[in-house]
Coordinates of C-alpha atoms in Angstrom, one line a residue:
F1 CA -49.6 99.0 -66.0
G2 CA -51.4 101.2 -63.4
S3 CA -50.6 100.9 -59.3
F4 CA -50.8 98.1 -56.9
D5 CA -51.4 97.8 -53.5
T6 CA -49.6 94.9 -51.3
Y7 CA -49.1 94.4 -47.5
R8 CA -47.1 92.2 -45.7
V9 CA -47.6 90.6 -42.0
T10 CA -45.0 88.9 -40.0
G11 CA -45.1 88.0 -36.1
A12 CA -43.2 86.1 -33.5
Y13 CA -43.4 85.1 -29.9
V14 CA -40.6 84.0 -27.7
L15 CA -40.8 81.0 -25.3
E16 CA -38.0 82.0 -22.7
N17 CA -36.1 79.3 -21.1
L18 CA -38.2 76.5 -22.4
I19 CA -35.4 74.2 -23.3
G20 CA -32.8 74.3 -20.1
S21 CA -31.8 78.1 -20.4
G22 CA -32.3 78.5 -24.1
D23 CA -35.1 79.9 -26.0
V24 CA -37.8 78.9 -28.7
K25 CA -39.5 81.6 -31.2
L26 CA -42.5 80.8 -33.0
R27 CA -43.0 83.2 -36.3
A28 CA -44.6 83.3 -39.2
S29 CA -45.5 86.2 -42.2
Y30 CA -47.4 86.6 -45.0
G31 CA -47.7 88.5 -47.7
T32 CA -48.6 90.1 -51.4
G33 CA -46.7 91.6 -54.1
A34 CA -46.9 92.6 -57.8
K35 CA -44.1 92.9 -60.6
A36 CA -44.4 94.7 -64.1
P37 CA -42.7 93.1 -67.2
G38 CA -39.2 95.3 -68.0
L39 CA -38.5 97.1 -70.9
Y40 CA -36.6 94.5 -72.2
Q41 CA -39.1 91.4 -71.8
L42 CA -41.4 94.0 -73.5
F43 CA -39.9 95.3 -76.3
D44 CA -36.4 93.5 -77.3
P45 CA -36.8 92.9 -81.0
V46 CA -35.6 88.9 -80.6
Y47 CA -36.6 88.0 -77.3
G48 CA -39.2 90.4 -76.1
Y49 CA -43.3 90.0 -76.0
S50 CA -45.1 93.1 -75.7
G51 CA -48.5 91.1 -74.6
L52 CA -46.8 90.5 -71.1
Q53 CA -49.2 91.0 -67.8
V54 CA -48.5 92.2 -64.6
E55 CA -47.3 89.1 -62.5
T56 CA -48.9 88.8 -59.0
S57 CA -48.1 86.7 -56.0
E58 CA -49.0 85.7 -52.4
G59 CA -46.9 83.9 -49.9
G60 CA -45.9 83.3 -46.6
D61 CA -43.5 81.1 -43.9
V62 CA -44.0 79.6 -40.8
G63 CA -40.7 78.6 -38.9
I64 CA -39.4 77.7 -35.4
D65 CA -36.2 78.5 -33.9
V66 CA -35.0 76.7 -31.0
N67 CA -31.7 78.0 -28.9
F68 CA -30.0 75.1 -26.8
G69 CA -27.8 77.3 -24.7
S70 CA -24.5 78.8 -25.9
A71 CA -23.3 75.5 -27.7
F72 CA -26.3 75.0 -30.3
S73 CA -29.0 76.6 -32.2
T74 CA -31.2 75.3 -35.0
Q75 CA -33.8 76.8 -37.2
I76 CA -36.9 75.4 -39.4
S77 CA -39.1 76.9 -41.9
Y78 CA -42.0 75.6 -44.0
F79 CA -42.5 78.5 -47.0
F80 CA -44.9 78.9 -49.8
A81 CA -45.8 81.0 -53.1
R82 CA -48.4 81.3 -55.0
T83 CA -48.3 83.2 -58.7
N84 CA -50.4 84.5 -61.1
D85 CA -48.9 85.1 -64.6
E86 CA -45.0 84.4 -63.5
I87 CA -43.3 85.7 -65.9
A88 CA -40.5 83.5 -67.6
Y89 CA -38.3 83.4 -70.5
D90 CA -39.2 80.2 -72.8
C91 CA -38.8 80.1 -76.7
A92 CA -40.5 77.1 -77.1
N93 CA -43.5 79.1 -76.5
P94 CA -45.7 79.6 -79.7
K95 CA -46.1 83.6 -78.8
P96 CA -43.6 85.5 -80.3
G97 CA -40.6 86.4 -78.1
C98 CA -39.3 84.4 -75.3
Y99 CA -40.5 85.7 -72.8
V100 CA -43.9 84.7 -71.7
N101 CA -46.6 84.5 -68.7
L102 CA -46.7 80.8 -67.3
G103 CA -50.0 81.7 -65.8
K104 CA -50.6 80.3 -62.3
T105 CA -47.1 78.6 -60.6
R106 CA -47.0 77.3 -57.1
K107 CA -43.7 76.7 -54.6
S108 CA -43.5 75.4 -51.2
G109 CA -39.9 73.9 -49.6
V110 CA -38.6 73.3 -45.9
E111 CA -35.3 75.2 -45.0
I112 CA -33.3 73.6 -42.2
A113 CA -30.3 75.1 -40.9
F114 CA -28.1 74.7 -37.8
E115 CA -25.2 76.1 -35.9
L116 CA -22.5 74.1 -33.4
R117 CA -20.6 75.9 -31.4
P118 CA -18.3 73.4 -29.8
A119 CA -15.8 76.3 -28.1
E120 CA -15.6 79.9 -28.5
W121 CA -13.2 80.1 -31.2
L122 CA -15.0 77.5 -33.8
S123 CA -17.9 77.0 -35.2
F124 CA -20.0 75.0 -37.6
C125 CA -22.9 76.3 -39.8
Q126 CA -25.3 74.0 -42.0
S127 CA -28.2 75.0 -43.8
L128 CA -30.4 72.6 -46.4
T129 CA -33.3 74.0 -48.6
Y130 CA -35.8 72.0 -50.4
L131 CA -37.6 73.2 -53.3
E132 CA -40.8 71.9 -54.9
A133 CA -42.5 74.3 -58.0
D134 CA -45.2 73.4 -60.3
Q135 CA -47.0 74.6 -63.1
L136 CA -51.1 74.4 -63.8
T137 CA -51.1 73.4 -67.2
N138 CA -54.0 72.2 -67.4
P139 CA -56.9 74.0 -65.3
A140 CA -59.7 71.9 -66.5
T141 CA -58.6 68.7 -64.8
A142 CA -56.3 70.5 -62.5
V143 CA -53.6 69.0 -63.6
W144 CA -49.8 70.8 -62.5
T145 CA -46.4 70.3 -64.3
S146 CA -43.0 70.4 -62.5
L147 CA -41.4 73.4 -63.1
R148 CA -38.0 71.2 -62.5
R149 CA -36.3 74.3 -60.9
P150 CA -33.6 72.8 -58.3
E151 CA -34.8 70.9 -55.5
F152 CA -31.6 70.8 -53.3
A153 CA -29.6 73.7 -52.1
G154 CA -27.5 74.3 -48.7
S155 CA -24.4 75.4 -47.6
T156 CA -21.5 74.3 -45.1
S157 CA -19.4 76.4 -43.4
V158 CA -16.6 76.5 -40.7
T159 CA -15.7 79.3 -38.8
V160 CA -12.7 80.1 -37.0
K161 CA -11.3 82.7 -34.6
P162 CA -7.8 82.6 -33.8
V163 CA -8.1 85.8 -31.7
E164 CA -10.8 87.5 -31.1
Q165 CA -10.5 90.4 -33.4
L166 CA -10.0 88.0 -36.3
S167 CA -12.8 85.5 -37.8
V168 CA -12.0 83.1 -40.6
T169 CA -15.0 81.1 -42.8
A170 CA -14.5 78.2 -45.0
R171 CA -18.0 77.9 -46.8
L172 CA -19.3 75.1 -49.5
R173 CA -22.2 75.9 -51.7
H174 CA -24.1 73.3 -53.2
R175 CA -26.9 73.2 -55.8
D176 CA -29.3 70.8 -57.4
R177 CA -29.2 70.5 -61.3
N178 CA -31.4 72.9 -62.9
A179 CA -33.8 71.6 -66.1
L180 CA -35.8 75.0 -65.6
S181 CA -35.5 75.7 -69.2
S182 CA -37.9 74.0 -71.9
F183 CA -35.8 74.1 -74.7
S184 CA -32.1 73.4 -73.3
P185 CA -30.1 71.2 -71.6
A186 CA -30.3 70.9 -67.8
T187 CA -27.1 72.3 -65.6
K188 CA -25.5 70.0 -63.7
G189 CA -25.4 70.4 -60.0
Y190 CA -22.2 72.3 -58.3
E191 CA -20.8 72.5 -55.4
V192 CA -18.4 76.0 -55.1
V193 CA -15.7 77.4 -52.0
D194 CA -15.6 80.5 -50.8
L195 CA -13.1 82.0 -48.0
L196 CA -13.9 84.8 -46.3
A197 CA -12.2 86.9 -43.1
S198 CA -12.6 89.8 -41.1
F199 CA -10.4 91.5 -38.2
G200 CA -11.5 93.9 -36.4
I201 CA -9.5 97.2 -35.6
T202 CA -11.3 98.6 -33.2
D203 CA -14.6 98.6 -32.0
N204 CA -16.0 100.8 -34.5
I205 CA -13.6 99.7 -37.7
E206 CA -13.5 96.7 -39.1
V207 CA -11.5 95.6 -42.5
Y208 CA -13.4 92.4 -44.3
G209 CA -12.7 90.4 -47.5
R210 CA -13.5 87.5 -49.5
V211 CA -13.0 85.3 -52.2
T212 CA -15.5 83.8 -54.1
N213 CA -14.9 80.5 -56.3
L214 CA -11.6 80.2 -54.7
F215 CA -10.8 77.2 -57.1
D216 CA -12.0 78.8 -60.1
K217 CA -14.7 76.2 -60.9
Q218 CA -16.5 76.9 -64.3
Y219 CA -21.1 76.0 -63.8
Q220 CA -23.8 77.7 -64.5
M221 CA -26.8 78.8 -62.8
A222 CA -28.9 78.0 -65.6
F223 CA -28.0 77.2 -69.2
G224 CA -26.3 79.7 -71.1
K225 CA -25.8 81.9 -68.0
N226 CA -21.9 81.3 -66.8
A227 CA -21.5 81.9 -63.2
L228 CA -18.0 84.3 -62.1
G229 CA -14.9 82.3 -61.9
R230 CA -12.5 83.5 -59.2
S231 CA -13.6 86.7 -57.4
A232 CA -12.3 88.8 -54.7
Y233 CA -13.8 91.4 -52.8
G234 CA -12.5 93.4 -49.9
G235 CA -13.6 96.8 -47.8
I236 CA -13.8 98.9 -44.4
R237 CA -17.0 98.5 -42.5
L238 CA -17.5 101.6 -39.9
T239 CA -19.7 101.5 -37.4
Y240 CA -21.0 104.5 -35.3

């Protein structure tokens, strides 16, 4: 597929002590990308399609971060992406195989997040993402059709520090229904609970662990692709 030159430009500007003793950061980024189809997507005897083209894209974001002192901070971002020949899985397409190039697609949305710290030992975090995703189905009349990807996703977490070295977080993750596949039923939205903890043995050694999907909920990110049940992870982090 040859070679591709891509680039990315980012910038930020901080306005110190703009709101009380808090700072305001203005930020933005823009970049391009390229993705060649994988061997499975090209040559699998059942699902592959050897005629796939390289997917190219451009996108960026603009945002503002506001710090209202030590008790509250918030972030707001607008993001966008434009893709040519996006590689997707769609067995309803008449081409041989199930992997196809969608042509032109566009995605945009808003991300909002905040952290509330009412005490040194307690904090609340909330994030929410809204997404719009469309495909150009009729270039002659500039008709765009929804890709039916999940519109809303987010997480809510509570972190407690009973002692200075110990941090315990309970997190709730949410995502809307996913109707991306054109030939299969939509997957339902879901809520999943995770539990995370870390303990600093010294300034340089930290033990951490997490349990994802704490209540062993059965759910799918997309139709036919089950997510993991209850799973546990742990490790030691060394800092030099």
